[in-house]
XYZ file of C-alpha atoms in Angstrom:
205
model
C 0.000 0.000 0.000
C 1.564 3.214 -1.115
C -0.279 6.691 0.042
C -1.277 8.552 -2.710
C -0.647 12.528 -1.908
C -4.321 14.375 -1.825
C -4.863 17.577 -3.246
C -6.430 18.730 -0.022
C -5.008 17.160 2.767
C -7.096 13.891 3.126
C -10.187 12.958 4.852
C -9.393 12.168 8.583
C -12.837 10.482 8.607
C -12.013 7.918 5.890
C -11.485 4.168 6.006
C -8.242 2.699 7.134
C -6.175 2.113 3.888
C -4.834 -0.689 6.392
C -7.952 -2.321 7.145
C -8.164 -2.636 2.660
C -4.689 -4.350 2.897
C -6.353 -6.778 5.090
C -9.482 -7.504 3.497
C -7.658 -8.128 -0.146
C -5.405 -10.804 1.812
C -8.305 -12.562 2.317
C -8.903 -13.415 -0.881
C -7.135 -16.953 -2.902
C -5.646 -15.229 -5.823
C -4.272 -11.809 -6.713
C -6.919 -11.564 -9.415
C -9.756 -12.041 -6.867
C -7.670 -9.494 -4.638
C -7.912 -7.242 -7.709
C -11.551 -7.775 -8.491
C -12.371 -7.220 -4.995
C -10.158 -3.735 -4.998
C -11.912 -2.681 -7.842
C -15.568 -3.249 -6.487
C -14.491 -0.570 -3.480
C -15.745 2.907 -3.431
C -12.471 5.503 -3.789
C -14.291 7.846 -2.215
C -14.494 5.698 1.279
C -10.565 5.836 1.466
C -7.991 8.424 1.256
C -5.916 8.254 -2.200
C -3.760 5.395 -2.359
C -2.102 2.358 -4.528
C -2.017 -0.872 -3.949
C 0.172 -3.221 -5.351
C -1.489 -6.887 -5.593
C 1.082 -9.668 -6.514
C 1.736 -13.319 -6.728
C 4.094 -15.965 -8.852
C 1.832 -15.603 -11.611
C -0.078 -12.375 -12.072
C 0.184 -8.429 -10.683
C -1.947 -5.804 -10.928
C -2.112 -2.179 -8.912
C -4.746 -0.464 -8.343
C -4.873 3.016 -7.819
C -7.444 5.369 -5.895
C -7.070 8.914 -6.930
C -9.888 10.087 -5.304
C -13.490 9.492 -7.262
C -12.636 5.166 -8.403
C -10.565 2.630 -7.928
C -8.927 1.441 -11.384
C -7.251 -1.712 -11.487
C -4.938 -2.059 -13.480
C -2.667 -5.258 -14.780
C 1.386 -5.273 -14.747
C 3.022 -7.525 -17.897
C 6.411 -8.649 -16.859
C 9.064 -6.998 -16.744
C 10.660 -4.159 -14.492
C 8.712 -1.813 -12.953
C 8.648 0.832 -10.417
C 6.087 1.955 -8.420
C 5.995 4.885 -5.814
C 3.047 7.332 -4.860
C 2.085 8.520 -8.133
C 1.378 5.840 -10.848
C 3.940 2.953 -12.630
C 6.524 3.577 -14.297
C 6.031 7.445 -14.282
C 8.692 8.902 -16.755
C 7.738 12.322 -17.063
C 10.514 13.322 -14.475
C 13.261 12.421 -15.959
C 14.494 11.815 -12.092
C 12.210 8.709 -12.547
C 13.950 7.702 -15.419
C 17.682 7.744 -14.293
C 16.390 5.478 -10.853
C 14.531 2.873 -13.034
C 17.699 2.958 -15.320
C 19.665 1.476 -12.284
C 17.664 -1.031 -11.650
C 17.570 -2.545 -14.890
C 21.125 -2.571 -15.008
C 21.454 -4.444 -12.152
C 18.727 -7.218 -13.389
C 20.456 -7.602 -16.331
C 23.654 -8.665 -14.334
C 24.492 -12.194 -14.663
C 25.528 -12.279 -11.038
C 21.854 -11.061 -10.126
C 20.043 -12.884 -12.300
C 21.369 -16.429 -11.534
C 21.004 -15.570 -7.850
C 19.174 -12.370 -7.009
C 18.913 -13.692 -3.353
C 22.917 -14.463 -2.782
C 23.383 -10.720 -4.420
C 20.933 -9.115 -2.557
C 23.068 -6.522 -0.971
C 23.458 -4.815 -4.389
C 19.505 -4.491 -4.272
C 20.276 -2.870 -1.265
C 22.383 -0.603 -1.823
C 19.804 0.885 -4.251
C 17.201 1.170 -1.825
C 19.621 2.547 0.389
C 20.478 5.513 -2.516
C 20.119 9.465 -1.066
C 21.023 10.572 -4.308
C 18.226 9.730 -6.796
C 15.262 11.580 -6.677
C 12.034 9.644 -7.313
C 9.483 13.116 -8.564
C 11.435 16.263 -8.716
C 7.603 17.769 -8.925
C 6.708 17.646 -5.370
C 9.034 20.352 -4.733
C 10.376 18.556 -1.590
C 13.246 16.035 -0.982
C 12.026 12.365 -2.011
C 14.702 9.709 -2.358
C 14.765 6.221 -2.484
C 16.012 6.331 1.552
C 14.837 9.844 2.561
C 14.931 11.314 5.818
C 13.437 14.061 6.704
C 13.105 15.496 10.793
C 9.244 14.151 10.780
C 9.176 12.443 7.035
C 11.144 9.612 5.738
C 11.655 5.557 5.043
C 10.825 3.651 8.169
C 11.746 0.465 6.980
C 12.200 -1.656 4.122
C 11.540 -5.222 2.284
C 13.158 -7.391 -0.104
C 10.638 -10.040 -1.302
C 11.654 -12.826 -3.720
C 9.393 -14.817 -5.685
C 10.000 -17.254 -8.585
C 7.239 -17.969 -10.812
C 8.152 -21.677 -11.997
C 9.168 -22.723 -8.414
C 7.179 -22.689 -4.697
C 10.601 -20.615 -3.604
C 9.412 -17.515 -1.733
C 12.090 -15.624 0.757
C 11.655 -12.295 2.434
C 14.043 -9.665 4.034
C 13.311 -7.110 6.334
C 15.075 -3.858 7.402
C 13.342 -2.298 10.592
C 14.845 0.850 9.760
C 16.265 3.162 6.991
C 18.164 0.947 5.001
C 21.150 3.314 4.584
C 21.842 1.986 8.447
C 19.836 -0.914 8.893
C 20.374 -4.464 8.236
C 18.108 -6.813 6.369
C 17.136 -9.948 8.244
C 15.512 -13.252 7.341
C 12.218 -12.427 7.710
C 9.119 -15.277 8.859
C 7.163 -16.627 5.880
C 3.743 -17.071 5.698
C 2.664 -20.841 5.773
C -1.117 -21.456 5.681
C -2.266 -19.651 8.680
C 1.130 -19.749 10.328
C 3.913 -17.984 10.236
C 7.373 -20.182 10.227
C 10.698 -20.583 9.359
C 11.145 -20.751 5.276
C 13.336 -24.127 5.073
C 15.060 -22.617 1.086
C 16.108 -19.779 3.018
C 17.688 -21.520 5.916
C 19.221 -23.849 4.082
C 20.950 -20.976 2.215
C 21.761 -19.561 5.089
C 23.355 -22.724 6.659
C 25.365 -23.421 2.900
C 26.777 -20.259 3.066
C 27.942 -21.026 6.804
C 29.382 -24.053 5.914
């Protein structure tokens, strides 16, 4: 869920953006997460985007106020902040989405994007790009502000072919936070994800 800025400060009165995280989760599929999002009134919530994804199909959907339209992502590389994908009118946008495509197309990365996570974040760590030189304030990927910035941040890797799923979590900026293993989602549990610890333990070996 990614806040959406509104024109005129947002409606304290309006639904928990939250609460709409929760009620898509409770759907099977991203698609009937998607169809459910779209059925929604925008004008019950604040502005907002959600980003709905599994191994096999994506779609955001974006609340600018008066709907909700869903929209679905092909493949490929895509970024996503508050306003909507892949946004290359600020050319800002353009240089930061240039960086990560070169590191996707890294052999390194792509035969192990999980072993060479640090490179991924390193990006998210970056003060330097700008994501929307339009908002007329500071915005970059790790941005830190005295009562505005990144609070934490997640690496989530899925593989479409495979049942592989691992997730890392920085509690904190991740210019000075460390990512850690992160519990997996098993049914209605949360446990230990046995292909990440058995990375872990290889690489301790």
């Amino acid at each position: 869920m990614l806040n959406r800025r509104a024109e005129n400060g947002g409606n304290p009165d309006a639904r928990s953006r939250g609460l709409l995280c929760l009620d898509a989760l409770r759907r099977r599929t991203a698609h009937e997460a998607a169809e459910f999002a779209s059925q929604e009134r925008g004008s019950d919530y604040n502005p907002f985007n959600l980003l709905i994804v599994s191994r096999t199909e994506a779609f955001v959907a974006y609340n600018r106020g008066a709907s909700i339209e869903v929209v679905e992502i092909k493949p490929g590389l895509h970024l996503l902040s508050n306003l909507d994908l892949n946004d290359f009118e600020c050319p800002k946008i353009s240089a930061s989405y240039g960086k990560f495509a070169a590191l996707g197309e890294r052999e390194d990365f792509r035969r192990d994007p999980i072993g060479q996570r640090a490179a991924l974040g390193a990006l998210l760590a970056d003060h330097n790009t700008q994501l929307d030189a339009r908002s007329g304030r500071p915005n970059a990927l790790c941005l830190h502000l005295e009562n505005y910035g990144t609070r934490s941040s997640s690496m989530i890797f899925m593989r479409g072919e495979t049942s592989e799923m691992a997730h890392y979590f920085a509690p904190g900026p991740p210019c000075v936070t460390a990512y850690g293993a992160a519990m997996m989602p098993r049914g209605r549990n949360l446990t230990p994800n046995p292909f990440l610890e058995g990375r872990e333990q290889s690489r301790r070996s």
